[in-house]
mmCIF file of C-alpha atoms in Angstrom:
data_model
loop_
_atom_site.group_PDB
_atom_site.id
_atom_site.type_symbol
_atom_site.label_atom_id
_atom_site.label_comp_id
_atom_site.label_asym_id
_atom_site.label_seq_id
_atom_site.Cartn_x
_atom_site.Cartn_y
_atom_site.Cartn_z
ATOM 1 C CA MET A 1 -40.770 69.400 5.840
ATOM 2 C CA GLU A 2 -43.426 71.523 4.142
ATOM 3 C CA SER A 3 -46.051 73.166 6.339
ATOM 4 C CA GLU A 4 -48.853 72.719 3.775
ATOM 5 C CA GLN A 5 -51.449 70.019 3.971
ATOM 6 C CA LYS A 6 -50.239 67.054 1.938
ATOM 7 C CA ALA A 7 -51.196 63.483 1.195
ATOM 8 C CA VAL A 8 -49.644 60.112 0.406
ATOM 9 C CA PHE A 9 -51.195 57.233 -1.523
ATOM 10 C CA VAL A 10 -50.104 53.732 -0.394
ATOM 11 C CA THR A 11 -51.096 50.402 -1.926
ATOM 12 C CA GLY A 12 -51.317 47.166 0.031
ATOM 13 C CA ALA A 13 -51.387 49.223 3.217
ATOM 14 C CA CYS A 14 -53.359 47.106 5.674
ATOM 15 C CA LYS A 15 -50.552 44.965 7.093
ATOM 16 C CA ASN A 16 -46.808 44.477 7.365
ATOM 17 C CA THR A 17 -44.637 46.797 5.245
ATOM 18 C CA GLY A 18 -47.518 48.692 3.647
ATOM 19 C CA LEU A 19 -49.181 49.456 6.971
ATOM 20 C CA THR A 20 -45.887 50.634 8.464
ATOM 21 C CA ILE A 21 -45.306 52.914 5.463
ATOM 22 C CA ALA A 22 -48.769 54.445 5.882
ATOM 23 C CA GLU A 23 -48.163 54.921 9.615
ATOM 24 C CA THR A 24 -44.767 56.542 9.032
ATOM 25 C CA PHE A 25 -46.223 59.170 6.712
ATOM 26 C CA ALA A 26 -49.228 59.792 8.986
ATOM 27 C CA ARG A 27 -46.912 60.259 11.961
ATOM 28 C CA GLN A 28 -45.021 62.906 9.991
ATOM 29 C CA GLY A 29 -48.122 64.941 9.175
ATOM 30 C CA TYR A 30 -49.384 63.422 5.932
ATOM 31 C CA ASP A 31 -52.998 62.624 5.224
ATOM 32 C CA VAL A 32 -53.225 59.100 3.845
ATOM 33 C CA PHE A 33 -55.132 57.403 1.048
ATOM 34 C CA LEU A 34 -54.608 53.656 1.247
ATOM 35 C CA THR A 35 -55.731 50.582 -0.649
ATOM 36 C CA SER A 36 -56.450 46.931 -0.049
ATOM 37 C CA ARG A 37 -58.187 44.253 -2.067
ATOM 38 C CA SER A 38 -60.722 44.134 0.789
ATOM 39 C CA ARG A 39 -62.961 47.161 1.320
ATOM 40 C CA GLU A 40 -63.583 46.107 4.914
ATOM 41 C CA GLU A 41 -59.858 45.912 5.674
ATOM 42 C CA ALA A 42 -59.171 49.212 3.932
ATOM 43 C CA GLU A 43 -61.877 51.047 5.858
ATOM 44 C CA ARG A 44 -60.930 49.443 9.186
ATOM 45 C CA THR A 45 -57.247 50.329 8.744
ATOM 46 C CA ALA A 46 -58.108 53.869 7.664
ATOM 47 C CA HIS A 47 -60.263 54.394 10.744
ATOM 48 C CA ALA A 48 -57.555 53.055 13.079
ATOM 49 C CA LEU A 49 -54.840 55.274 11.595
ATOM 50 C CA SER A 50 -57.095 58.319 11.644
ATOM 51 C CA GLN A 51 -57.863 57.781 15.329
ATOM 52 C CA LYS A 52 -54.225 57.176 16.197
ATOM 53 C CA TYR A 53 -52.615 60.063 14.329
ATOM 54 C CA GLY A 54 -55.406 62.601 13.982
ATOM 55 C CA LYS A 55 -55.025 62.793 10.209
ATOM 56 C CA LYS A 56 -57.474 62.346 7.366
ATOM 57 C CA VAL A 57 -57.125 58.721 6.281
ATOM 58 C CA ARG A 58 -59.338 57.073 3.688
ATOM 59 C CA GLY A 59 -59.302 53.462 2.540
ATOM 60 C CA PHE A 60 -60.213 52.181 -0.912
ATOM 61 C CA ALA A 61 -60.736 48.686 -2.303
ATOM 62 C CA LEU A 62 -58.789 48.088 -5.512
ATOM 63 C CA SER A 63 -58.404 44.877 -7.468
ATOM 64 C CA ALA A 64 -55.692 44.529 -10.080
ATOM 65 C CA GLY A 65 -56.867 45.208 -13.606
ATOM 66 C CA ASP A 66 -59.768 47.526 -12.798
ATOM 67 C CA ALA A 67 -58.521 50.690 -14.492
ATOM 68 C CA GLU A 68 -61.888 52.414 -14.116
ATOM 69 C CA ALA A 69 -61.750 51.908 -10.341
ATOM 70 C CA VAL A 70 -58.269 53.446 -10.295
ATOM 71 C CA ARG A 71 -59.514 56.532 -12.128
ATOM 72 C CA SER A 72 -62.404 56.772 -9.668
ATOM 73 C CA VAL A 73 -60.081 56.573 -6.658
ATOM 74 C CA PHE A 74 -57.822 59.324 -7.932
ATOM 75 C CA ALA A 75 -60.814 61.470 -8.852
ATOM 76 C CA GLN A 76 -61.896 61.215 -5.218
ATOM 77 C CA ILE A 77 -58.392 62.101 -4.057
ATOM 78 C CA ALA A 78 -58.454 65.163 -6.327
ATOM 79 C CA LYS A 79 -61.891 66.124 -4.996
ATOM 80 C CA SER A 80 -60.577 66.042 -1.414
ATOM 81 C CA GLY A 81 -58.533 69.158 -2.165
ATOM 82 C CA ILE A 82 -55.470 67.727 -0.390
ATOM 83 C CA PRO A 83 -52.387 67.906 -2.655
ATOM 84 C CA LEU A 84 -51.064 64.430 -3.448
ATOM 85 C CA ARG A 85 -47.318 64.672 -2.936
ATOM 86 C CA THR A 86 -46.309 61.002 -2.709
ATOM 87 C CA ALA A 87 -47.433 57.631 -4.040
ATOM 88 C CA VAL A 88 -45.938 54.412 -2.689
ATOM 89 C CA PHE A 89 -46.624 51.227 -4.648
ATOM 90 C CA ASN A 90 -46.202 48.358 -2.215
ATOM 91 C CA ALA A 91 -48.728 45.711 -3.282
ATOM 92 C CA ALA A 92 -47.385 42.854 -5.409
ATOM 93 C CA ASP A 93 -48.053 39.378 -6.754
ATOM 94 C CA LEU A 94 -45.342 37.213 -5.163
ATOM 95 C CA GLY A 95 -45.484 34.545 -7.857
ATOM 96 C CA ILE A 96 -44.430 31.753 -5.491
ATOM 97 C CA GLY A 97 -43.703 28.238 -6.704
ATOM 98 C CA GLN A 98 -43.959 28.765 -10.460
ATOM 99 C CA ASP A 99 -42.218 26.084 -12.501
ATOM 100 C CA THR A 100 -40.610 27.896 -15.437
ATOM 101 C CA LEU A 101 -40.459 24.775 -17.619
ATOM 102 C CA GLU A 102 -43.914 23.268 -17.107
ATOM 103 C CA GLY A 103 -45.839 25.943 -15.222
ATOM 104 C CA SER A 104 -48.704 28.057 -16.480
ATOM 105 C CA LEU A 105 -47.747 30.904 -18.776
ATOM 106 C CA GLU A 106 -50.950 32.634 -17.745
ATOM 107 C CA GLU A 107 -49.772 32.666 -14.111
ATOM 108 C CA PHE A 108 -46.461 34.135 -15.284
ATOM 109 C CA ARG A 109 -48.340 36.796 -17.242
ATOM 110 C CA GLN A 110 -50.505 37.603 -14.222
ATOM 111 C CA VAL A 111 -47.449 38.429 -12.100
ATOM 112 C CA PHE A 112 -46.304 40.937 -14.722
ATOM 113 C CA GLU A 113 -49.842 42.282 -15.020
ATOM 114 C CA VAL A 114 -49.923 43.100 -11.311
ATOM 115 C CA ASN A 115 -46.324 44.102 -10.632
ATOM 116 C CA VAL A 116 -45.625 46.133 -13.773
ATOM 117 C CA PHE A 117 -48.730 47.123 -15.716
ATOM 118 C CA TRP A 118 -50.947 47.607 -12.652
ATOM 119 C CA ASN A 119 -48.333 49.794 -10.968
ATOM 120 C CA LEU A 120 -47.998 51.872 -14.126
ATOM 121 C CA THR A 121 -51.785 52.265 -14.276
ATOM 122 C CA MET A 122 -51.805 53.770 -10.782
ATOM 123 C CA ALA A 123 -48.601 55.756 -11.263
ATOM 124 C CA ARG A 124 -50.074 57.503 -14.303
ATOM 125 C CA GLU A 125 -53.127 58.655 -12.377
ATOM 126 C CA ALA A 126 -50.992 59.772 -9.425
ATOM 127 C CA ALA A 127 -48.664 61.669 -11.755
ATOM 128 C CA LYS A 128 -51.563 63.531 -13.342
ATOM 129 C CA LEU A 129 -52.508 64.938 -9.936
ATOM 130 C CA MET A 130 -48.886 65.654 -9.045
ATOM 131 C CA LYS A 131 -48.410 67.522 -12.318
ATOM 132 C CA GLU A 132 -51.321 69.792 -11.404
ATOM 133 C CA ASN A 133 -49.919 70.242 -7.887
ATOM 134 C CA GLY A 134 -46.420 71.232 -9.031
ATOM 135 C CA GLY A 135 -44.691 67.880 -8.577
ATOM 136 C CA GLY A 136 -44.339 64.883 -6.322
ATOM 137 C CA ALA A 137 -42.610 61.582 -5.722
ATOM 138 C CA LEU A 138 -43.307 58.013 -6.802
ATOM 139 C CA VAL A 139 -41.806 55.187 -4.743
ATOM 140 C CA PHE A 140 -41.903 51.573 -5.915
ATOM 141 C CA ILE A 141 -41.330 48.950 -3.226
ATOM 142 C CA ASN A 142 -39.261 46.572 -5.304
ATOM 143 C CA SER A 143 -36.968 43.697 -4.244
ATOM 144 C CA ASN A 144 -33.306 42.747 -4.287
ATOM 145 C CA THR A 145 -34.458 39.816 -6.410
ATOM 146 C CA ALA A 146 -34.467 42.329 -9.263
ATOM 147 C CA TYR A 147 -30.719 41.533 -9.267
ATOM 148 C CA ARG A 148 -30.462 38.173 -7.495
ATOM 149 C CA ALA A 149 -32.757 35.382 -8.700
ATOM 150 C CA ILE A 150 -34.328 32.826 -6.354
ATOM 151 C CA PRO A 151 -35.728 29.382 -7.264
ATOM 152 C CA ASP A 152 -39.181 28.992 -8.831
ATOM 153 C CA ARG A 153 -39.822 32.751 -8.786
ATOM 154 C CA ALA A 154 -38.827 33.732 -12.340
ATOM 155 C CA ALA A 155 -41.953 35.800 -12.952
ATOM 156 C CA TYR A 156 -41.515 37.696 -9.698
ATOM 157 C CA CYS A 157 -37.774 38.309 -10.155
ATOM 158 C CA SER A 158 -38.067 39.428 -13.764
ATOM 159 C CA SER A 159 -41.078 41.627 -13.004
ATOM 160 C CA LYS A 160 -39.063 43.361 -10.296
ATOM 161 C CA SER A 161 -36.245 43.928 -12.795
ATOM 162 C CA ALA A 162 -38.835 45.425 -15.131
ATOM 163 C CA VAL A 163 -40.043 47.805 -12.422
ATOM 164 C CA LEU A 164 -36.488 49.125 -12.033
ATOM 165 C CA GLY A 165 -36.485 50.005 -15.719
ATOM 166 C CA LEU A 166 -39.998 51.433 -15.497
ATOM 167 C CA SER A 167 -39.076 53.675 -12.575
ATOM 168 C CA ARG A 168 -36.028 55.025 -14.385
ATOM 169 C CA ALA A 169 -38.048 55.668 -17.530
ATOM 170 C CA LEU A 170 -40.718 57.531 -15.571
ATOM 171 C CA ALA A 171 -38.017 59.595 -13.886
ATOM 172 C CA VAL A 172 -36.869 60.706 -17.337
ATOM 173 C CA ASP A 173 -40.325 61.199 -18.838
ATOM 174 C CA TRP A 174 -41.902 63.010 -15.893
ATOM 175 C CA GLY A 175 -38.953 64.914 -14.483
ATOM 176 C CA LYS A 176 -40.086 67.960 -16.458
ATOM 177 C CA TYR A 177 -43.177 68.014 -14.239
ATOM 178 C CA ASN A 178 -41.016 67.903 -11.092
ATOM 179 C CA ILE A 179 -42.099 64.306 -10.500
ATOM 180 C CA ARG A 180 -39.414 62.010 -9.106
ATOM 181 C CA SER A 181 -39.450 58.207 -9.357
ATOM 182 C CA ASN A 182 -37.351 55.843 -7.222
ATOM 183 C CA CYS A 183 -37.269 52.292 -5.880
ATOM 184 C CA VAL A 184 -36.711 50.629 -2.516
ATOM 185 C CA LEU A 185 -35.216 47.131 -2.793
ATOM 186 C CA PRO A 186 -35.788 45.085 0.368
ATOM 187 C CA GLY A 187 -34.267 41.694 0.973
ATOM 188 C CA MET A 188 -35.586 39.341 3.628
ATOM 189 C CA ILE A 189 -38.009 41.031 6.041
ATOM 190 C CA LYS A 190 -39.008 40.049 9.580
ATOM 191 C CA THR A 191 -42.548 38.903 8.929
ATOM 192 C CA ASP A 192 -44.510 36.491 11.115
ATOM 193 C CA ARG A 193 -43.051 33.666 9.024
ATOM 194 C CA TRP A 194 -39.544 34.862 9.869
ATOM 195 C CA TYR A 195 -40.248 35.080 13.600
ATOM 196 C CA SER A 196 -41.790 31.603 13.609
ATOM 197 C CA ASN A 197 -38.924 30.315 11.438
ATOM 198 C CA ALA A 198 -41.429 28.773 9.027
ATOM 199 C CA GLY A 199 -39.577 26.746 6.428
ATOM 200 C CA GLY A 200 -36.306 27.478 8.212
ATOM 201 C CA GLN A 201 -36.283 31.119 7.080
ATOM 202 C CA ARG A 202 -34.040 32.284 9.916
ATOM 203 C CA ASP A 203 -31.497 29.620 9.015
ATOM 204 C CA SER A 204 -31.520 30.263 5.257
ATOM 205 C CA LEU A 205 -28.528 31.711 3.422
ATOM 206 C CA THR A 206 -30.330 35.021 2.787
ATOM 207 C CA ALA A 207 -30.567 35.529 6.561
ATOM 208 C CA HIS A 208 -26.750 35.587 6.798
ATOM 209 C CA THR A 209 -26.077 39.240 5.973
ATOM 210 C CA PRO A 210 -22.792 41.118 6.478
ATOM 211 C CA ILE A 211 -24.315 43.102 9.372
ATOM 212 C CA GLY A 212 -25.889 39.999 10.892
ATOM 213 C CA ASP A 213 -29.497 41.153 10.648
ATOM 214 C CA VAL A 214 -32.387 41.416 8.192
ATOM 215 C CA ALA A 215 -34.828 44.272 7.750
ATOM 216 C CA ASP A 216 -37.907 44.995 9.809
ATOM 217 C CA PHE A 217 -40.907 46.874 8.452
ATOM 218 C CA GLU A 218 -39.637 50.198 9.788
ATOM 219 C CA ASP A 219 -36.423 49.889 7.783
ATOM 220 C CA ILE A 220 -38.399 49.698 4.554
ATOM 221 C CA ALA A 221 -40.812 52.436 5.603
ATOM 222 C CA ASN A 222 -37.970 54.805 6.485
ATOM 223 C CA ALA A 223 -36.389 54.314 3.062
ATOM 224 C CA ALA A 224 -39.751 54.931 1.398
ATOM 225 C CA PHE A 225 -40.255 58.072 3.475
ATOM 226 C CA TYR A 226 -36.837 59.406 2.481
ATOM 227 C CA LEU A 227 -37.475 58.836 -1.226
ATOM 228 C CA GLY A 228 -41.065 60.065 -1.013
ATOM 229 C CA THR A 229 -40.383 63.433 0.631
ATOM 230 C CA PRO A 230 -38.272 66.548 -0.011
ATOM 231 C CA LEU A 231 -35.493 64.945 2.037
ATOM 232 C CA SER A 232 -34.468 63.442 -1.326
ATOM 233 C CA LYS A 233 -35.488 66.365 -3.549
ATOM 234 C CA ASN A 234 -32.575 65.852 -5.974
ATOM 235 C CA VAL A 235 -32.831 62.057 -6.122
ATOM 236 C CA THR A 236 -34.653 60.429 -9.034
ATOM 237 C CA GLY A 237 -34.247 57.289 -11.111
ATOM 238 C CA ALA A 238 -32.390 55.783 -8.171
ATOM 239 C CA GLU A 239 -32.739 52.886 -5.761
ATOM 240 C CA ILE A 240 -32.045 52.102 -2.111
ATOM 241 C CA VAL A 241 -31.223 48.490 -1.281
ATOM 242 C CA VAL A 242 -32.344 47.573 2.241
ATOM 243 C CA ASP A 243 -31.061 44.041 2.764
ATOM 244 C CA GLY A 244 -28.292 44.168 5.344
ATOM 245 C CA GLY A 245 -25.704 43.958 2.577
ATOM 246 C CA ASN A 246 -26.982 40.634 1.232
ATOM 247 C CA THR A 247 -26.783 41.682 -2.414
ATOM 248 C CA ILE A 248 -23.161 42.844 -2.268
ATOM 249 C CA GLN A 249 -21.640 39.607 -0.976
ATOM 250 C CA LEU A 250 -20.554 36.797 -3.286
ATOM 251 C CA THR A 251 -21.299 34.064 -0.744
ATOM 252 C CA PRO A 252 -22.723 34.412 2.789
ATOM 253 C CA ARG A 253 -20.457 33.783 5.741
ATOM 254 C CA VAL A 254 -22.259 31.029 7.635
#
């Protein structure tokens, strides 16, 4: 790892996967800039991580669609003087329960607005700082549903497919600035709903992976850390699927 002071930007970083990603980078010596839709949550999480890891951690409130707020956040990151080396885009609109035949087209559009356009809005501002700093890494927390569709989630699945294409395009467009762009594709993750078996999650077909286990938050964070640091310095336009082998099997062995 580099010895210089360096920072990571993480969206949706106050709980679950996003929080674990922020913690992983802080533990490895990165200062952290994190976001949440709630200013109170962002500031509380930033304070807790700063106390725990002894790093500079700052929380920002960002709501999808506020491009001016994004520019303001990255202006403050630039003013900090800490080189931004990594940006991890974790926040997403899950688009649950959308009927593709009769459902609202506006709700469908909103999922794309958040998962594709909003991520590009932030990635552009991050890349501008990285260009000035000599390069960096963008990591999009995607989903294996980019390849494998699930019921009543067409907006989510297709938006995740779009992010794969976006990441590859950015890898081509911004490679000349030494900016890499990659995706992590989780499958099922051990959230509170998984542990409580809400809706029979632990008995669902997607829980039956070839290795007999699904991912925890650390699995996703470790993949993001690999793609977001010089450990993967010659990797760009690529993806890491973290789903216990779920995507590769034709039918689960139950």
